[in-house]
Coordinates of C-alpha atoms (C1' of nucleotides) in Angstrom, one line a residue:
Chain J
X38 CA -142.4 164.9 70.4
X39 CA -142.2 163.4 67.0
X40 CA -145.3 163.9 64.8
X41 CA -148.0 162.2 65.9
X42 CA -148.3 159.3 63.3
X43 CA -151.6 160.6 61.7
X44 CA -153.9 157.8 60.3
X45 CA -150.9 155.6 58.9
X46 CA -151.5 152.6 58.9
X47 CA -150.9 152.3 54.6
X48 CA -153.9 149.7 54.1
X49 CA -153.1 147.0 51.6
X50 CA -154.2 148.0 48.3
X51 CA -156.2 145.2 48.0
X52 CA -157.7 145.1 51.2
X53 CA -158.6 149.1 49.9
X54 CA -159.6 147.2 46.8
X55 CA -161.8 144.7 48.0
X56 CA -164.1 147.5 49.7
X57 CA -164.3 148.8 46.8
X58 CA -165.2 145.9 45.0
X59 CA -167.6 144.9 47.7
X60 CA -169.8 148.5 48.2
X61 CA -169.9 148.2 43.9
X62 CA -171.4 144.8 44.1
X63 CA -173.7 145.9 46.8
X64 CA -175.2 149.0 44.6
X65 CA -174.3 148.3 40.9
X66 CA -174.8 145.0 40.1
X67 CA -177.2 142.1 40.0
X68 CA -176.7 138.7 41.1
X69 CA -175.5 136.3 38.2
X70 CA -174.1 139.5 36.2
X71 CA -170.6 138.6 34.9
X72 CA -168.2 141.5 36.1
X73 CA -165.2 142.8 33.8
X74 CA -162.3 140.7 33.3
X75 CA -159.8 140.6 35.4
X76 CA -157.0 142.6 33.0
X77 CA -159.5 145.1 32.2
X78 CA -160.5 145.4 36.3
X79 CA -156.9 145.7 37.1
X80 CA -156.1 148.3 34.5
X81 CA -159.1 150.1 35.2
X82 CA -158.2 150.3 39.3
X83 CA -154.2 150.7 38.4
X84 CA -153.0 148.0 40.2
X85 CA -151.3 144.7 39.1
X86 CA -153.7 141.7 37.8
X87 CA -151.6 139.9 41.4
X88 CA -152.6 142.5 43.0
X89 CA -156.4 142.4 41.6
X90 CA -156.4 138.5 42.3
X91 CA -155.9 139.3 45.4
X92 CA -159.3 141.1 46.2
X93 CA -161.5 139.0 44.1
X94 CA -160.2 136.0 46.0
X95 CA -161.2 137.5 49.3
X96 CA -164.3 138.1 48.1
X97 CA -164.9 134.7 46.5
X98 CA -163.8 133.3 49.6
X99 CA -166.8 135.3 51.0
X100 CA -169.4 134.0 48.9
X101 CA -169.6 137.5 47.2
X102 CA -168.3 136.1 43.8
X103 CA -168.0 133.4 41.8
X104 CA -165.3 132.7 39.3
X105 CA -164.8 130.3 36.3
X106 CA -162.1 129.4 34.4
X107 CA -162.4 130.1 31.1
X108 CA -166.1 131.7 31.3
X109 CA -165.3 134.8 33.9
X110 CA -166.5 136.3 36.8
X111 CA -169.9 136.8 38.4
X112 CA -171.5 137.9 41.0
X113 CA -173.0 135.0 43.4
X114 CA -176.3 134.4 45.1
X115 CA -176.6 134.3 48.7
X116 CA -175.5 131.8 50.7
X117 CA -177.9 128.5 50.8
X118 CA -178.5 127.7 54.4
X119 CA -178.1 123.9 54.3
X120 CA -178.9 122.1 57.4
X121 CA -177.0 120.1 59.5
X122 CA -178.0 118.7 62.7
X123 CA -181.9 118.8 63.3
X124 CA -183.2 118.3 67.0
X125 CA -184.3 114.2 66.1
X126 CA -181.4 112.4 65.2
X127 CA -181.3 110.0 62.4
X128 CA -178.7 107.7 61.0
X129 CA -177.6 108.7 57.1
X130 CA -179.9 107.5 54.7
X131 CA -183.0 107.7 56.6
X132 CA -186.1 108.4 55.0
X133 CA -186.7 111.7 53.4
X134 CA -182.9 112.0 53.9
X135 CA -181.3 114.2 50.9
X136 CA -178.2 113.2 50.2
X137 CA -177.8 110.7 47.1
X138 CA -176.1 107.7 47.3
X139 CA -173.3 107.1 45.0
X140 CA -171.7 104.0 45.9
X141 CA -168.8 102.1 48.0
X142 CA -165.8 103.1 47.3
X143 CA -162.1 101.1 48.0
X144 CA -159.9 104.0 49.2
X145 CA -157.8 103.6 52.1
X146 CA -159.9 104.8 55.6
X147 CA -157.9 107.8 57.0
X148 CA -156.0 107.5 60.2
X149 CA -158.2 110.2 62.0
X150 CA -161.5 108.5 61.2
X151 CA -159.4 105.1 62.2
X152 CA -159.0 106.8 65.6
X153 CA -162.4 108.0 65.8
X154 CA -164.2 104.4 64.8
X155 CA -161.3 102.0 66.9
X156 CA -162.5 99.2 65.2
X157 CA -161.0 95.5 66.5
X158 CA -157.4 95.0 64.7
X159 CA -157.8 94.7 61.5
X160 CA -161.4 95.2 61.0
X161 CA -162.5 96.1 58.1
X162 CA -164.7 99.0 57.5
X163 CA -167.3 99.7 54.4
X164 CA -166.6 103.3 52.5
X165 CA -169.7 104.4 51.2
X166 CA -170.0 107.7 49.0
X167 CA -172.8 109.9 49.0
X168 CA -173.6 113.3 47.8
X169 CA -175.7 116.2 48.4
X170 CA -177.1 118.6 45.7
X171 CA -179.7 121.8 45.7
X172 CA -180.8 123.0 42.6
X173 CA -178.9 120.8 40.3
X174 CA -175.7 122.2 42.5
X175 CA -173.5 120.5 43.9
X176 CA -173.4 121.2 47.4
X177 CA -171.2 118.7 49.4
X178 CA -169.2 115.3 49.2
X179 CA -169.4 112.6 52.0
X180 CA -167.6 109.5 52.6
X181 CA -169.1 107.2 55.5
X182 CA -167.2 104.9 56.9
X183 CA -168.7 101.4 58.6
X184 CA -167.0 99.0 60.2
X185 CA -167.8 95.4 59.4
X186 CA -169.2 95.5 62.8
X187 CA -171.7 97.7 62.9
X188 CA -173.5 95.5 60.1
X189 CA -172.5 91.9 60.6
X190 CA -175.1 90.5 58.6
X191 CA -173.0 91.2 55.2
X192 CA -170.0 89.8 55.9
X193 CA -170.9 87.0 54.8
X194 CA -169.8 86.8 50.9
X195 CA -167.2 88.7 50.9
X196 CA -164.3 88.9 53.6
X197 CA -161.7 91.3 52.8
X198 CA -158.0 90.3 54.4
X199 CA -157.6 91.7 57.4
X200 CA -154.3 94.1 57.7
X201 CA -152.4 94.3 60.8
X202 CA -152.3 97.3 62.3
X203 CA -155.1 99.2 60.9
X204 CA -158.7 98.8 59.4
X205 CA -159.0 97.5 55.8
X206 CA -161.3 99.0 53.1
X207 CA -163.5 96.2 52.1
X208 CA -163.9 96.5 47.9
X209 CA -166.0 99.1 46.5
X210 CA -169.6 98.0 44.5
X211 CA -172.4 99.7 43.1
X212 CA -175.2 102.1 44.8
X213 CA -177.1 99.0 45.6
X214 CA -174.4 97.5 47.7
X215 CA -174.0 100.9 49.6
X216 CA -177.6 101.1 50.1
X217 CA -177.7 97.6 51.9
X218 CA -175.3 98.8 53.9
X219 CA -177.0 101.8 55.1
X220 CA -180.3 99.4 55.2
X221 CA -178.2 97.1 57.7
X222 CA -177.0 100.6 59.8
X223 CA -180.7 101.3 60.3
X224 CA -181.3 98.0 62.4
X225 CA -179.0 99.5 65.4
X226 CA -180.5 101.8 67.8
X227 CA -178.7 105.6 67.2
X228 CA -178.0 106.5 70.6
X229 CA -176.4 109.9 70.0
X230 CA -173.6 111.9 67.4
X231 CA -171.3 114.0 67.8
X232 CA -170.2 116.6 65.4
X233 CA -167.3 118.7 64.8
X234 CA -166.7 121.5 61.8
X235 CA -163.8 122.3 61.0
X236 CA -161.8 124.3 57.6
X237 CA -160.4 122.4 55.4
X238 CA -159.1 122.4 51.5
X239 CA -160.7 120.4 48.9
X240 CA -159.0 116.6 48.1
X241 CA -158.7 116.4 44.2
X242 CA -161.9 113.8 44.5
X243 CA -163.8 116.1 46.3
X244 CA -163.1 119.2 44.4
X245 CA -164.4 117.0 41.2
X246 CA -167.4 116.3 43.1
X247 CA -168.6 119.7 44.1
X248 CA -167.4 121.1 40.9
X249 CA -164.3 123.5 42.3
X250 CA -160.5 123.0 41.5
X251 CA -158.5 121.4 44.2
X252 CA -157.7 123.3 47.3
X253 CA -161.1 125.3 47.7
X254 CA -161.4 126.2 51.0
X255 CA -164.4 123.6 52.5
X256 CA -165.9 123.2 55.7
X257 CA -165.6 119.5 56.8
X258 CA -168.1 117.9 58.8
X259 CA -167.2 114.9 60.7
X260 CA -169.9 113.1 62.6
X261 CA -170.0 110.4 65.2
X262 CA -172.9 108.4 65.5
X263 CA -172.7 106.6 68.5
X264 CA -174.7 103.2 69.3
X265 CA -174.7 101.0 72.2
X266 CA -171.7 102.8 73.6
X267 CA -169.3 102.4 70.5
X268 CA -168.7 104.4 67.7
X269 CA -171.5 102.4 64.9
X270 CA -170.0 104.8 61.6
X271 CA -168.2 107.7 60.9
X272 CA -169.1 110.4 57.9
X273 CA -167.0 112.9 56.8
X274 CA -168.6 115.4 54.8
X275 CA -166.9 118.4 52.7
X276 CA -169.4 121.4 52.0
X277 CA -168.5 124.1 49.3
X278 CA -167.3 126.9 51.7
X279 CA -168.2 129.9 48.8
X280 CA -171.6 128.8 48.3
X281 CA -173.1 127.7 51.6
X282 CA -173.8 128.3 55.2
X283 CA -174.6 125.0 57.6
X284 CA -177.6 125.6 59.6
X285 CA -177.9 123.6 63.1
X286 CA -180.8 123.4 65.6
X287 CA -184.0 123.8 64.7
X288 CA -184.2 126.4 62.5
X289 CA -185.9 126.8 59.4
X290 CA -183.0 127.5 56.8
X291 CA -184.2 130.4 55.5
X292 CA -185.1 132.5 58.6
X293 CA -181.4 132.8 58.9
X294 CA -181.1 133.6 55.1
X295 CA -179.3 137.1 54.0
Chain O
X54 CA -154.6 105.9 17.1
X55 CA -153.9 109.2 19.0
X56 CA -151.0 108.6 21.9
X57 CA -153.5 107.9 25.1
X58 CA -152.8 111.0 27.0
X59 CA -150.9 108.9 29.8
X60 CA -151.3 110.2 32.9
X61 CA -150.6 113.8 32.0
X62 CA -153.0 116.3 34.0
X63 CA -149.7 118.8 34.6
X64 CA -150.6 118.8 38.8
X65 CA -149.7 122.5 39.5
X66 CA -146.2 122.7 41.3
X67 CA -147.7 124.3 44.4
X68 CA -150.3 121.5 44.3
X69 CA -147.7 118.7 44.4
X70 CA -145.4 121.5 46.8
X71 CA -147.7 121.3 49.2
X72 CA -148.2 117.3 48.9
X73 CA -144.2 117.4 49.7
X74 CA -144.2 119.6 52.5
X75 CA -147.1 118.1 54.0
X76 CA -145.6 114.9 54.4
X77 CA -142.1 116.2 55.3
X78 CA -144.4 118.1 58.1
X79 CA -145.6 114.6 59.0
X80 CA -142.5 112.4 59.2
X81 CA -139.7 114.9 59.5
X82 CA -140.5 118.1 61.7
X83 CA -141.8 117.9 65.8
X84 CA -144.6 120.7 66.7
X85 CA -143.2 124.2 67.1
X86 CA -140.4 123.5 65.2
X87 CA -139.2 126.4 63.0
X88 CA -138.9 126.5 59.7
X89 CA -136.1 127.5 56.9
X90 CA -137.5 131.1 55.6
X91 CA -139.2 131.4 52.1
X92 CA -136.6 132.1 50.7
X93 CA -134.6 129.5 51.0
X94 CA -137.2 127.1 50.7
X95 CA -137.9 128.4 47.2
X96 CA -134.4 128.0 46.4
X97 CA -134.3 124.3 47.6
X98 CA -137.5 123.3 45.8
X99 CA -136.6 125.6 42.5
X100 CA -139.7 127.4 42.2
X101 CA -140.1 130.9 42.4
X102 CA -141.2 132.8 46.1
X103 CA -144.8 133.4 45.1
X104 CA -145.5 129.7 44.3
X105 CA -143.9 128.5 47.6
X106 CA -146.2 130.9 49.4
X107 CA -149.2 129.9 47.7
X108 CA -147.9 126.1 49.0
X109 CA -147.8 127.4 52.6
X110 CA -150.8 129.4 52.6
X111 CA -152.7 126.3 51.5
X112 CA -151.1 124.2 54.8
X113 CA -151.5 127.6 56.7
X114 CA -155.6 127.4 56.1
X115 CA -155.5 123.3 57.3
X116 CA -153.9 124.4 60.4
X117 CA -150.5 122.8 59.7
X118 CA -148.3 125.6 59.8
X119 CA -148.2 129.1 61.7
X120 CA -146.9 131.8 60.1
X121 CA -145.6 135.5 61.5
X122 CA -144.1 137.9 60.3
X123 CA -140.9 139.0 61.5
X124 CA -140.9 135.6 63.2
X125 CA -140.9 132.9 60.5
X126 CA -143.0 129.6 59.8
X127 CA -143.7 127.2 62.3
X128 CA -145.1 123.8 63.0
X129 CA -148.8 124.2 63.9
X130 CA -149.9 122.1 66.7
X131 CA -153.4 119.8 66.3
X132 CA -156.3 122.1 66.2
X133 CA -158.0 122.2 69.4
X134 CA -161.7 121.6 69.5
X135 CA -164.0 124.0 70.7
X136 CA -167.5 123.4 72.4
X137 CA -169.8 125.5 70.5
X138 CA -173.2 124.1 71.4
X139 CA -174.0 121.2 73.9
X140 CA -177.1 119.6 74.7
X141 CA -178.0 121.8 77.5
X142 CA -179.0 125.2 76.1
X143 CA -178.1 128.1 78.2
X144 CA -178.1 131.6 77.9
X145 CA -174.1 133.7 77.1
X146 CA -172.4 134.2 80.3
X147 CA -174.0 131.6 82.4
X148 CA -171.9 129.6 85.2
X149 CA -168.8 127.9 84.0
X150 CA -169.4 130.2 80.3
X151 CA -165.4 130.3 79.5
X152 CA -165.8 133.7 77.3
X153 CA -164.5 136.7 79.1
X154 CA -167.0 139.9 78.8
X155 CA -164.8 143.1 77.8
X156 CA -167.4 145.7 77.1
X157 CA -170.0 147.4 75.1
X158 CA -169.2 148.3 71.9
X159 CA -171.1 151.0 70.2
X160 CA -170.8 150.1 66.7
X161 CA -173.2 149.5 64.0
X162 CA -175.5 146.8 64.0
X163 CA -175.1 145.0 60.7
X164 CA -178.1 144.7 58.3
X165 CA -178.0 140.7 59.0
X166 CA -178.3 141.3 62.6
X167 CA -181.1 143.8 62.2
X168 CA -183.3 140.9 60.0
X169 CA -182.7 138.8 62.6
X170 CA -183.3 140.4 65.7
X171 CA -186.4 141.8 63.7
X172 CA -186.3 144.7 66.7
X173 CA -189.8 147.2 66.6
X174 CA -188.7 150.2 64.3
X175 CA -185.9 152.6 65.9
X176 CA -185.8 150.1 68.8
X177 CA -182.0 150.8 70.4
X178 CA -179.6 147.3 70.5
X179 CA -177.1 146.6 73.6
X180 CA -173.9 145.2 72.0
X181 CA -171.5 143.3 74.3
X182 CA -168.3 142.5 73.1
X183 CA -166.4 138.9 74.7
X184 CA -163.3 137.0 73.7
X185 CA -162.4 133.4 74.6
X186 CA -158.9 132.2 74.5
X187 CA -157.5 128.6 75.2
X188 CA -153.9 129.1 77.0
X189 CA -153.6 132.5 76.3
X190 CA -154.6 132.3 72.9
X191 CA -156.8 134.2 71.2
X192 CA -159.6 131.6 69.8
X193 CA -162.9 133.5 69.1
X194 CA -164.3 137.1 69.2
X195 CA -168.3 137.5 69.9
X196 CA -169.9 140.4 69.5
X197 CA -173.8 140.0 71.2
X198 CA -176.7 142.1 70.1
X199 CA -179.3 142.6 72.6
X200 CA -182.5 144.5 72.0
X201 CA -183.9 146.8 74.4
X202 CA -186.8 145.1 74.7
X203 CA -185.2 141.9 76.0
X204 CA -183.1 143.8 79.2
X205 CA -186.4 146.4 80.3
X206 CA -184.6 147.0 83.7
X207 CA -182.1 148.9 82.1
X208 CA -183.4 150.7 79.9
X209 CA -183.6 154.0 82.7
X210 CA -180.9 156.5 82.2
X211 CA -179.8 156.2 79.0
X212 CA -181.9 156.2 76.2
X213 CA -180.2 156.6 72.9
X214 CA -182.2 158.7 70.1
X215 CA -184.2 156.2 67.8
X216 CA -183.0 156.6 64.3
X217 CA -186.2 155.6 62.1
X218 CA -185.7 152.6 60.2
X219 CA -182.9 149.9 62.0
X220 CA -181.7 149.4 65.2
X221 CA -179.3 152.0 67.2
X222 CA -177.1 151.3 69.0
X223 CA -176.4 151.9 72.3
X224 CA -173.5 153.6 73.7
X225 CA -170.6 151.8 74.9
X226 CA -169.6 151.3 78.3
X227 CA -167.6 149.1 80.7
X228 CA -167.2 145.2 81.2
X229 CA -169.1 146.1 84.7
X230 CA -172.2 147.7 82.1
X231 CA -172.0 144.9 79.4
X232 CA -172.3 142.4 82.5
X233 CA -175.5 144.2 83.3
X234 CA -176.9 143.4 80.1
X235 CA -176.2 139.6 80.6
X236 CA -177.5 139.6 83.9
X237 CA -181.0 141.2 82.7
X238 CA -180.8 138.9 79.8
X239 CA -180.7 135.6 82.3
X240 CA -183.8 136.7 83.6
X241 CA -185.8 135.6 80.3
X242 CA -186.4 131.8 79.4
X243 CA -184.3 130.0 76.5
X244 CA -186.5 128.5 74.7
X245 CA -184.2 127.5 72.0
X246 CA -181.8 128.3 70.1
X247 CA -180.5 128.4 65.5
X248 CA -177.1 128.3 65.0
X249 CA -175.4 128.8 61.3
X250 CA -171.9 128.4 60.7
X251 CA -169.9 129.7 57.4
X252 CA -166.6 130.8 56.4
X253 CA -165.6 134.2 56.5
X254 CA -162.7 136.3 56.8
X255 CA -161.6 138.3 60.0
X256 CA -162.8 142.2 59.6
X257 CA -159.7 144.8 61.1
X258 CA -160.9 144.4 64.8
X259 CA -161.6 141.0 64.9
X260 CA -158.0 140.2 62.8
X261 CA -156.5 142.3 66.0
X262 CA -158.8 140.8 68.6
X263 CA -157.4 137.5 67.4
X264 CA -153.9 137.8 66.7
X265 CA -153.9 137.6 62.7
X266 CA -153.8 139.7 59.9
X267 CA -157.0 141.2 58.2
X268 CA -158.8 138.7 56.1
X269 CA -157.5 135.8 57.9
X270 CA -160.1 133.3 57.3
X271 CA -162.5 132.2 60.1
X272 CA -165.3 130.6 61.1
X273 CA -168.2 132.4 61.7
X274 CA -171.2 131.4 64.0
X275 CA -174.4 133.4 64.5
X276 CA -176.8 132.3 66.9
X277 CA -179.8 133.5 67.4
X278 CA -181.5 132.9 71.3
X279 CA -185.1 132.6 71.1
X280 CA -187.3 133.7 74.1
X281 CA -191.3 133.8 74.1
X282 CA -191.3 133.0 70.4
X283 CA -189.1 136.2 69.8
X284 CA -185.8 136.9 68.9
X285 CA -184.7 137.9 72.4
X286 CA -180.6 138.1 71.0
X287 CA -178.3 137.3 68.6
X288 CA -174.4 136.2 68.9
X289 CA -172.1 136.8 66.1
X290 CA -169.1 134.7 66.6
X291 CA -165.9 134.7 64.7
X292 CA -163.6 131.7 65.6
X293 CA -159.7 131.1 64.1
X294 CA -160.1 128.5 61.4
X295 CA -156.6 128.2 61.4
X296 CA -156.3 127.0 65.1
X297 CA -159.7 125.5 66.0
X298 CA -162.3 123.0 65.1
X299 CA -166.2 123.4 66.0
X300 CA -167.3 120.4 68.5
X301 CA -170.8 120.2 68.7
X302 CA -173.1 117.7 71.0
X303 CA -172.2 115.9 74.2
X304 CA -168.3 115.4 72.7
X305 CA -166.0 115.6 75.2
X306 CA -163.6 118.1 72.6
X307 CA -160.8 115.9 73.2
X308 CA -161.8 112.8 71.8
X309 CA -162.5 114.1 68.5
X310 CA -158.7 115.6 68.7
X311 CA -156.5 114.0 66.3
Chain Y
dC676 C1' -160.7 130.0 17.6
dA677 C1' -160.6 134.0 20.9
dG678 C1' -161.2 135.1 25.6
dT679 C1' -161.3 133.8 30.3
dG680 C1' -159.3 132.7 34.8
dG681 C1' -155.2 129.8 36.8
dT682 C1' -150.3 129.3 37.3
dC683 C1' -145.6 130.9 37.5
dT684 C1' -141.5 133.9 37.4
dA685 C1' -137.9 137.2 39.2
dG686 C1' -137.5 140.8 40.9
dA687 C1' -138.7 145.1 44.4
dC688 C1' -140.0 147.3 48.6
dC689 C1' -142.6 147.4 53.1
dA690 C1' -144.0 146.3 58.0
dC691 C1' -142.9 143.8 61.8
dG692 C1' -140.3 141.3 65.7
dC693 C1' -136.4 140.7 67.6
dT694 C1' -131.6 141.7 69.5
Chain K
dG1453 C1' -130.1 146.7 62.1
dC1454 C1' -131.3 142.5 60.3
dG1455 C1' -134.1 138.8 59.0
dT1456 C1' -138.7 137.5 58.7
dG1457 C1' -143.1 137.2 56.2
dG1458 C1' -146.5 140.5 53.6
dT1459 C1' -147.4 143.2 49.5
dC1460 C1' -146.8 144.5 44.8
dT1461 C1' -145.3 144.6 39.9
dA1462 C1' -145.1 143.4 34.9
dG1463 C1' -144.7 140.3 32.5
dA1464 C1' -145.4 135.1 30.4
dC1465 C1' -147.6 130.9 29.4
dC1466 C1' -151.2 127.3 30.3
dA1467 C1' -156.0 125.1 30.7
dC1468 C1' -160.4 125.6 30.0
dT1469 C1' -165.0 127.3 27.9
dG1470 C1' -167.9 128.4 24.5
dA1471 C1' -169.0 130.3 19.9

DNA sequence: CAGTGGTCTAGACCACGCT
DNA sequence: GCGTGGTCTAGACCACTGA
């Protein structure tokens, strides 16, 4: 009986807007061209700035745009296909390996890479910080976590106090001290890694490092590398989730580019 | 001279809100466990509605919290992990594949799908829709593109009119048909497979297919299944980032749980 | 300095799930 | 019907960038 609800479900506006947004920047504009502010957008589609926000987010989100604070908004490249895993696996910091490294830093080791890693009572566990840039951009922030163990021949110097109950950050140093450490990795025989990806927002150290503000959505890569039967490091890695797509197996990056 | 700025970078309230309801999550709240509604969480913290919301979306997208309308906000349980690719490479719907096979869709077959699947001109495309859930929940909706070409047993009866210049699609039929097409596909040798991952945000049938509202953000894997140095199909998968977290390798998923 | 995006407010109404 | 989260408004001020 009643009238057969006809088409009805109201659409958000800016869900309406964002397809909009999304078919213009698909036919009328280039990539790098800064679109209208956001007052002017709103006024111009009759909605609230909010409301306006709310589209261009969804869209950032996407990859489809890129916004900056006090410079405006513009419309971003394609997504850089930046791989992952390859078919041969190598420990971090192999040769021809990209990522930069930065340096040990002192920070507290999280409980979840504690878990992963199960290091003796107490052990403590070298934080080295590395990061990975294309094109003078930023692309992603690691932090790869060692346990004394895996390297045993630089405890010798210096022996940080051993906490009950957890592992202990042993004190940060320069790039050379973090490059020893990955040089002392390399000796053990990489047996295997395991991976897992997950969404995640940015720390306030990481969204320095890749250049965003704090809470930009980022896909966290935590890795396993296995040796020997134990767990010989952990890396945690946070890509920029607006600006790139992770690429496993062995394709070329840029057969899968849009 | 000038008053060193002392330690004043004004953290935005939701920022530092979120901090605070993170680690009341942590010490104060079990999983499942409901909590007090916006409104009166915005009253309690003295901030306006909007800014508590932006708080909650932010622990929404790290999987703490789970939020329905009409329902209210509740404790998010651990994300589960989710084997994506292990060593063994095998074709969709093999023994033991835990995705369930609904149908064939006869939708458009995206521009990205077309470059891939680089299909001869006008050459028709099978599409099979599957789902996967974990305990009755929604985790990941696939849609798989199949070329003609790669399933030449079935391409009898129906042949759909070749549009000049992409792919057509095929029409749709039954779980029993789209079964068909993974049958005919089995017959072909893997001989590798390119996976990509990226964020995106859930499209109107894949937000329903997966229990959230549209734009919801997920995780989106294409996979592309090589066969005789040819693009023999392509998987678009689009995975909760809310609930789930990627495991690839020989992981068992459960000992990267946290 | 002017102009941009980022944060925040205090309201209003709507769509949905339950009971 | 009632309470929930989801959408939307019209303003205000702040933080940052670049000329």
């Amino acid at each position: 009986m009643g009238t057969t609800q006809l088409e009805t479900v109201p659409e958000p506006k800016y869900w309406h807007l964002k397809t909009v947004l999304s078919n213009a920047l698909d036919s009328e504009f280039a990539v790098g061209e800064i679109l209208p502010n956001e007052r002017d957008l709103a006024a111009r589609f009759g909605v609230a700035r909010a409301t306006l926000r709310q589209a261009l987010e969804q869209l950032e989100l996407e990859g489809r745009l890129q916004r900056r604070r006090g410079v405006g908004t513009t419309v971003a490249p394609p997504r850089m296909g930046v791989a992952v895993g390859d078919s041969r696996q190598v420990w971090p910091g192999a040769v021809a390996d990209p990522w930069q490294t930065l340096g040990s830093t002192s920070g507290d080791v999280p409980a979840a890479v504690v878990r992963l890693l199960a290091p003796a009572t107490g052990e403590a566990v070298y934080t080295v910080r590395r990061a990975l840039t294309t094109d003078g951009q930023p692309v992603a922030a690691e932090l790869l976590y060692v346990p004394a163990g895996s390297v045993p021949e630089l405890t010798g110097d210096e022996n940080a106090a051993t906490a009950p109950g957890g592992a202990t950050a042993l004190p940060a140093g320069g790039a050379a001290r973090a490059r020893s450490v990955l040089r002392e990795l390399h000796r053990l025989e990489l047996d295997g890694q395991e991976r897992t990806v997950e969404l995640g927002s940015a720390r306030a150290d990481d969204a320095r490092a890749l250049d965003r503000l704090p809470g930009a959505p980022v896909l966290v890569v935590t890795t396993r590398y296995l040796s020997a039967g134990r767990t010989a490091a952990v890396s945690v890695a946070t890509y920029r989730a607006d600006t790139c797509r992770l690429t496993f197996g062995d394709a070329a990056p840029d057969l899968l580019a849009s």
